[in-house]
Amino acid sequence: KRIVRFEPSGSLAKARAPGNAFVTFRFKDRASDATVNVGQPLQPASIALEPAGDLRLASGATQQVKLIGTYKPEQNLDPVDLTEMSQWNTDDAAVAFFAKPGVCEGGSEGISNFTVKYQATEDDPWLDVSAKAIVTKVDYQSIEVVVTPSNFGMGQSGSIAVNGIGPDGKKHSLVGSSLLKLSIDPEAIAKVEGDYLYGTAKGEGTLSASFLNDEFEGEAKFSVGDSR
């Protein structure tokens, strides 16, 4: 099992399971090794959603929300992002659902309650927090695709933003939507990892997106160069 996972940006590591992991960091022709020690999880004193309060999103669109654990002062621990280790459930999946932890997708118009539960170990009590997902129907006019930065090196990444544009010009995030399809041309130049485009070979490429069974399409140009 994976003990630690690095975000594609390479700047953030997330502990996945107790144990020791040997990590090699590479930059061009240089390499540096390190050992990462992950201890047993600790039960937080409280948990909260970030952002706090109810979620408001459009049908087919997504909104990201985190579960943050806060610990007792005597534990001397910073707040921890517990999103991926928590259980996310809605009471009406036709209105809203979580395809993966922390990513809520709007379905049909309406209101769905959702609850997030966390326990550090089987011996700890469950902690939970609840809120509402309020979904409205939007008559999308187009989509836009943006890669930031649009130029990055091999082994590096650019963040992906795909937005659906409503009749009022408002943008609704579609990243992670089950109705969104992404493709890369040429395929060998990069790969999609979550919200990032990760460079694998030098060259120029196109990230294409289609939404609602190809009803809406968009694309963004990008280039991958030498590692910087």
mmCIF file of C-alpha atoms in Angstrom:
data_model
loop_
_atom_site.group_PDB
_atom_site.id
_atom_site.type_symbol
_atom_site.label_atom_id
_atom_site.label_comp_id
_atom_site.label_asym_id
_atom_site.label_seq_id
_atom_site.Cartn_x
_atom_site.Cartn_y
_atom_site.Cartn_z
ATOM 1 C CA LYS A 1 0.000 0.000 0.000
ATOM 2 C CA ARG A 2 1.105 3.536 -0.668
ATOM 3 C CA ILE A 3 2.500 5.262 2.416
ATOM 4 C CA VAL A 4 2.882 8.762 1.020
ATOM 5 C CA ARG A 5 1.625 10.425 -2.157
ATOM 6 C CA PHE A 6 2.955 13.555 -3.810
ATOM 7 C CA GLU A 7 0.734 15.979 -5.673
ATOM 8 C CA PRO A 8 1.644 16.328 -9.381
ATOM 9 C CA SER A 9 2.982 19.803 -8.623
ATOM 10 C CA GLY A 10 5.594 18.078 -6.454
ATOM 11 C CA SER A 11 5.201 20.619 -3.637
ATOM 12 C CA LEU A 12 2.828 18.722 -1.352
ATOM 13 C CA ALA A 13 3.060 15.222 0.146
ATOM 14 C CA LYS A 14 0.051 13.486 1.678
ATOM 15 C CA ALA A 15 0.409 10.692 4.223
ATOM 16 C CA ARG A 16 -1.656 7.649 3.207
ATOM 17 C CA ALA A 17 -0.741 4.915 5.691
ATOM 18 C CA PRO A 18 1.635 4.331 8.630
ATOM 19 C CA GLY A 19 5.135 3.216 7.711
ATOM 20 C CA ASN A 20 8.402 4.343 6.128
ATOM 21 C CA ALA A 21 8.785 5.392 2.497
ATOM 22 C CA PHE A 22 12.021 5.895 0.587
ATOM 23 C CA VAL A 23 11.664 8.860 -1.776
ATOM 24 C CA THR A 24 13.967 9.995 -4.567
ATOM 25 C CA PHE A 25 13.706 13.584 -5.807
ATOM 26 C CA ARG A 26 15.076 14.192 -9.310
ATOM 27 C CA PHE A 27 15.869 17.433 -11.128
ATOM 28 C CA LYS A 28 17.596 17.139 -14.498
ATOM 29 C CA ASP A 29 20.705 15.017 -13.820
ATOM 30 C CA ARG A 30 20.644 15.508 -10.054
ATOM 31 C CA ALA A 31 18.964 13.319 -7.437
ATOM 32 C CA SER A 32 18.432 13.455 -3.701
ATOM 33 C CA ASP A 33 17.065 10.703 -1.432
ATOM 34 C CA ALA A 34 14.994 11.018 1.717
ATOM 35 C CA THR A 35 13.049 8.766 4.070
ATOM 36 C CA VAL A 36 9.514 9.776 5.019
ATOM 37 C CA ASN A 37 8.154 8.433 8.313
ATOM 38 C CA VAL A 38 4.372 8.325 8.696
ATOM 39 C CA GLY A 39 3.026 7.625 12.171
ATOM 40 C CA GLN A 40 -0.311 6.270 13.329
ATOM 41 C CA PRO A 41 -3.243 8.643 12.733
ATOM 42 C CA LEU A 42 -4.485 10.674 15.692
ATOM 43 C CA GLN A 43 -8.103 11.440 16.423
ATOM 44 C CA PRO A 44 -8.789 15.187 16.023
ATOM 45 C CA ALA A 45 -10.687 17.131 18.658
ATOM 46 C CA SER A 46 -13.056 18.456 15.993
ATOM 47 C CA ILE A 47 -13.649 18.486 12.241
ATOM 48 C CA ALA A 48 -15.027 21.179 9.953
ATOM 49 C CA LEU A 49 -15.759 21.751 6.287
ATOM 50 C CA GLU A 50 -13.718 24.221 4.262
ATOM 51 C CA PRO A 51 -15.363 26.313 2.921
ATOM 52 C CA ALA A 52 -17.905 26.234 5.714
ATOM 53 C CA GLY A 53 -21.628 26.149 5.116
ATOM 54 C CA ASP A 54 -23.821 24.849 2.319
ATOM 55 C CA LEU A 55 -22.570 24.192 -1.209
ATOM 56 C CA ARG A 56 -24.219 25.954 -4.144
ATOM 57 C CA LEU A 57 -23.489 24.530 -7.568
ATOM 58 C CA ALA A 58 -24.943 24.055 -11.025
ATOM 59 C CA SER A 59 -26.135 20.816 -12.565
ATOM 60 C CA GLY A 60 -23.172 18.967 -14.055
ATOM 61 C CA ALA A 61 -20.711 21.278 -12.316
ATOM 62 C CA THR A 62 -18.420 20.449 -9.416
ATOM 63 C CA GLN A 63 -17.297 22.106 -6.219
ATOM 64 C CA GLN A 64 -14.359 21.081 -4.107
ATOM 65 C CA VAL A 65 -14.630 21.046 -0.337
ATOM 66 C CA LYS A 66 -12.165 19.859 2.303
ATOM 67 C CA LEU A 67 -12.545 18.234 5.690
ATOM 68 C CA ILE A 68 -10.119 19.800 8.162
ATOM 69 C CA GLY A 69 -9.264 18.224 11.493
ATOM 70 C CA THR A 70 -8.228 20.381 14.441
ATOM 71 C CA TYR A 71 -6.331 18.961 17.400
ATOM 72 C CA LYS A 72 -6.055 19.788 21.077
ATOM 73 C CA PRO A 73 -3.501 22.505 21.976
ATOM 74 C CA GLU A 74 -1.446 20.046 24.036
ATOM 75 C CA GLN A 75 -0.996 17.827 20.945
ATOM 76 C CA ASN A 76 0.913 20.682 19.293
ATOM 77 C CA LEU A 77 -0.342 19.748 15.807
ATOM 78 C CA ASP A 78 -1.362 21.971 12.929
ATOM 79 C CA PRO A 79 -4.809 21.437 11.364
ATOM 80 C CA VAL A 80 -4.775 18.483 8.941
ATOM 81 C CA ASP A 81 -6.561 17.933 5.651
ATOM 82 C CA LEU A 82 -8.532 14.698 6.218
ATOM 83 C CA THR A 83 -10.534 14.857 2.981
ATOM 84 C CA GLU A 84 -9.211 11.702 1.330
ATOM 85 C CA MET A 85 -9.466 9.598 4.504
ATOM 86 C CA SER A 86 -13.118 10.481 5.174
ATOM 87 C CA GLN A 87 -16.480 9.071 4.090
ATOM 88 C CA TRP A 88 -18.655 11.396 1.999
ATOM 89 C CA ASN A 89 -22.343 10.615 1.466
ATOM 90 C CA THR A 90 -25.453 12.445 0.233
ATOM 91 C CA ASP A 91 -29.053 11.512 0.980
ATOM 92 C CA ASP A 92 -30.185 12.089 -2.631
ATOM 93 C CA ALA A 93 -27.586 11.065 -5.203
ATOM 94 C CA ALA A 94 -29.870 12.205 -8.040
ATOM 95 C CA VAL A 95 -29.423 15.795 -6.844
ATOM 96 C CA ALA A 96 -25.767 15.709 -5.746
ATOM 97 C CA PHE A 97 -23.097 13.083 -5.187
ATOM 98 C CA PHE A 98 -19.401 12.698 -4.390
ATOM 99 C CA ALA A 99 -17.602 10.811 -7.164
ATOM 100 C CA LYS A 100 -14.496 11.029 -4.993
ATOM 101 C CA PRO A 101 -13.865 12.489 -1.532
ATOM 102 C CA GLY A 102 -14.244 16.254 -1.470
ATOM 103 C CA VAL A 103 -15.580 16.684 -5.030
ATOM 104 C CA CYS A 104 -19.326 17.314 -5.101
ATOM 105 C CA GLU A 105 -21.116 17.104 -8.449
ATOM 106 C CA GLY A 106 -24.524 18.589 -9.132
ATOM 107 C CA GLY A 107 -27.182 16.412 -10.729
ATOM 108 C CA SER A 108 -30.798 17.436 -11.020
ATOM 109 C CA GLU A 109 -32.108 20.662 -9.517
ATOM 110 C CA GLY A 110 -32.901 20.409 -5.814
ATOM 111 C CA ILE A 111 -31.390 20.138 -2.344
ATOM 112 C CA SER A 112 -29.480 17.173 -0.959
ATOM 113 C CA ASN A 113 -28.072 16.835 2.522
ATOM 114 C CA PHE A 114 -24.580 15.421 2.809
ATOM 115 C CA THR A 115 -22.585 14.068 5.724
ATOM 116 C CA VAL A 116 -18.845 13.600 6.125
ATOM 117 C CA LYS A 117 -17.544 11.076 8.682
ATOM 118 C CA TYR A 118 -14.051 10.449 9.999
ATOM 119 C CA GLN A 119 -12.369 8.261 12.585
ATOM 120 C CA ALA A 120 -8.614 7.927 13.003
ATOM 121 C CA THR A 121 -8.705 4.241 14.027
ATOM 122 C CA GLU A 122 -11.366 1.599 14.620
ATOM 123 C CA ASP A 123 -11.075 2.263 18.356
ATOM 124 C CA ASP A 124 -11.967 5.950 17.960
ATOM 125 C CA PRO A 125 -15.540 7.272 17.794
ATOM 126 C CA TRP A 126 -16.850 8.583 14.496
ATOM 127 C CA LEU A 127 -16.873 12.346 14.077
ATOM 128 C CA ASP A 128 -19.273 13.826 11.550
ATOM 129 C CA VAL A 129 -20.333 17.126 10.038
ATOM 130 C CA SER A 130 -23.273 17.855 7.739
ATOM 131 C CA ALA A 131 -24.369 20.503 5.264
ATOM 132 C CA LYS A 132 -26.562 20.921 2.184
ATOM 133 C CA ALA A 133 -25.767 20.808 -1.525
ATOM 134 C CA ILE A 134 -28.087 23.214 -3.341
ATOM 135 C CA VAL A 135 -28.185 22.506 -7.080
ATOM 136 C CA THR A 136 -29.643 24.777 -9.738
ATOM 137 C CA LYS A 137 -30.170 24.006 -13.411
ATOM 138 C CA VAL A 138 -27.979 26.053 -15.765
ATOM 139 C CA ASP A 139 -28.429 26.394 -19.517
ATOM 140 C CA TYR A 140 -24.768 26.241 -20.519
ATOM 141 C CA GLN A 141 -23.709 28.300 -23.532
ATOM 142 C CA SER A 142 -20.099 27.158 -23.955
ATOM 143 C CA ILE A 143 -17.061 25.827 -22.105
ATOM 144 C CA GLU A 144 -13.543 27.184 -21.681
ATOM 145 C CA VAL A 145 -10.325 25.258 -21.080
ATOM 146 C CA VAL A 146 -7.254 26.832 -19.453
ATOM 147 C CA VAL A 147 -3.838 25.371 -18.545
ATOM 148 C CA THR A 148 -1.764 27.491 -16.115
ATOM 149 C CA PRO A 149 1.067 27.931 -16.835
ATOM 150 C CA SER A 150 0.734 26.910 -20.459
ATOM 151 C CA ASN A 151 4.498 26.273 -20.686
ATOM 152 C CA PHE A 152 6.179 23.885 -18.246
ATOM 153 C CA GLY A 153 9.017 21.384 -18.175
ATOM 154 C CA MET A 154 9.162 17.603 -18.247
ATOM 155 C CA GLY A 155 8.307 16.221 -14.837
ATOM 156 C CA GLN A 156 6.503 19.466 -14.024
ATOM 157 C CA SER A 157 2.857 20.413 -14.366
ATOM 158 C CA GLY A 158 0.243 23.016 -15.170
ATOM 159 C CA SER A 159 -3.116 23.269 -13.422
ATOM 160 C CA ILE A 160 -6.261 22.503 -15.418
ATOM 161 C CA ALA A 161 -9.392 24.647 -15.319
ATOM 162 C CA VAL A 162 -12.493 23.730 -17.314
ATOM 163 C CA ASN A 163 -15.494 26.006 -16.861
ATOM 164 C CA GLY A 164 -19.027 25.895 -18.166
ATOM 165 C CA ILE A 165 -20.317 29.352 -19.113
ATOM 166 C CA GLY A 166 -23.920 30.134 -18.198
ATOM 167 C CA PRO A 167 -26.245 32.594 -19.996
ATOM 168 C CA ASP A 168 -25.284 35.303 -17.479
ATOM 169 C CA GLY A 169 -21.573 34.782 -18.193
ATOM 170 C CA LYS A 170 -20.976 33.107 -14.838
ATOM 171 C CA LYS A 171 -18.346 30.366 -14.838
ATOM 172 C CA HIS A 172 -19.031 26.974 -13.257
ATOM 173 C CA SER A 173 -16.154 24.568 -12.624
ATOM 174 C CA LEU A 174 -16.452 21.275 -14.497
ATOM 175 C CA VAL A 175 -13.161 19.728 -13.347
ATOM 176 C CA GLY A 176 -13.851 16.220 -12.074
ATOM 177 C CA SER A 177 -17.389 16.115 -13.512
ATOM 178 C CA SER A 178 -18.596 12.707 -14.701
ATOM 179 C CA LEU A 179 -19.965 14.500 -17.792
ATOM 180 C CA LEU A 180 -16.539 15.862 -18.771
ATOM 181 C CA LYS A 181 -14.081 14.053 -21.022
ATOM 182 C CA LEU A 182 -10.449 15.141 -21.481
ATOM 183 C CA SER A 183 -7.968 14.088 -24.135
ATOM 184 C CA ILE A 184 -4.396 15.052 -25.050
ATOM 185 C CA ASP A 185 -2.863 15.295 -28.517
ATOM 186 C CA PRO A 186 -0.240 13.947 -28.879
ATOM 187 C CA GLU A 187 -0.838 11.509 -26.029
ATOM 188 C CA ALA A 188 2.876 10.972 -25.323
ATOM 189 C CA ILE A 189 3.550 14.593 -24.382
ATOM 190 C CA ALA A 190 1.569 14.760 -21.121
ATOM 191 C CA LYS A 191 -0.925 13.012 -18.879
ATOM 192 C CA VAL A 192 -3.792 14.201 -16.707
ATOM 193 C CA GLU A 193 -3.407 13.646 -12.972
ATOM 194 C CA GLY A 194 -6.346 15.057 -11.046
ATOM 195 C CA ASP A 195 -6.452 18.802 -11.639
ATOM 196 C CA TYR A 196 -3.002 18.877 -13.253
ATOM 197 C CA LEU A 197 -1.434 18.284 -16.643
ATOM 198 C CA TYR A 198 1.878 16.513 -16.089
ATOM 199 C CA GLY A 199 4.631 16.861 -18.717
ATOM 200 C CA THR A 200 6.169 13.584 -19.932
ATOM 201 C CA ALA A 201 7.924 14.551 -23.209
ATOM 202 C CA LYS A 202 9.059 17.731 -24.929
ATOM 203 C CA GLY A 203 6.833 19.305 -27.543
ATOM 204 C CA GLU A 204 3.618 21.221 -28.164
ATOM 205 C CA GLY A 205 0.225 19.757 -27.407
ATOM 206 C CA THR A 206 -3.504 20.360 -27.111
ATOM 207 C CA LEU A 207 -5.749 19.571 -24.170
ATOM 208 C CA SER A 208 -9.277 19.012 -25.490
ATOM 209 C CA ALA A 209 -12.460 18.848 -23.425
ATOM 210 C CA SER A 210 -15.976 17.723 -24.269
ATOM 211 C CA PHE A 211 -19.017 18.120 -22.018
ATOM 212 C CA LEU A 212 -22.555 16.731 -22.072
ATOM 213 C CA ASN A 213 -21.915 14.005 -24.663
ATOM 214 C CA ASP A 214 -19.890 16.314 -26.920
ATOM 215 C CA GLU A 215 -22.543 19.037 -26.914
ATOM 216 C CA PHE A 216 -19.863 21.497 -25.833
ATOM 217 C CA GLU A 217 -16.188 21.358 -26.754
ATOM 218 C CA GLY A 218 -13.119 23.427 -25.976
ATOM 219 C CA GLU A 219 -9.338 23.208 -26.041
ATOM 220 C CA ALA A 220 -6.155 24.789 -24.716
ATOM 221 C CA LYS A 221 -2.670 24.785 -26.215
ATOM 222 C CA PHE A 222 0.361 24.005 -24.052
ATOM 223 C CA SER A 223 4.026 23.164 -24.457
ATOM 224 C CA VAL A 224 6.467 20.994 -22.532
ATOM 225 C CA GLY A 225 10.162 21.902 -22.458
ATOM 226 C CA ASP A 226 13.251 20.894 -20.536
ATOM 227 C CA SER A 227 12.987 20.640 -16.740
ATOM 228 C CA ARG A 228 13.636 24.037 -15.185
#
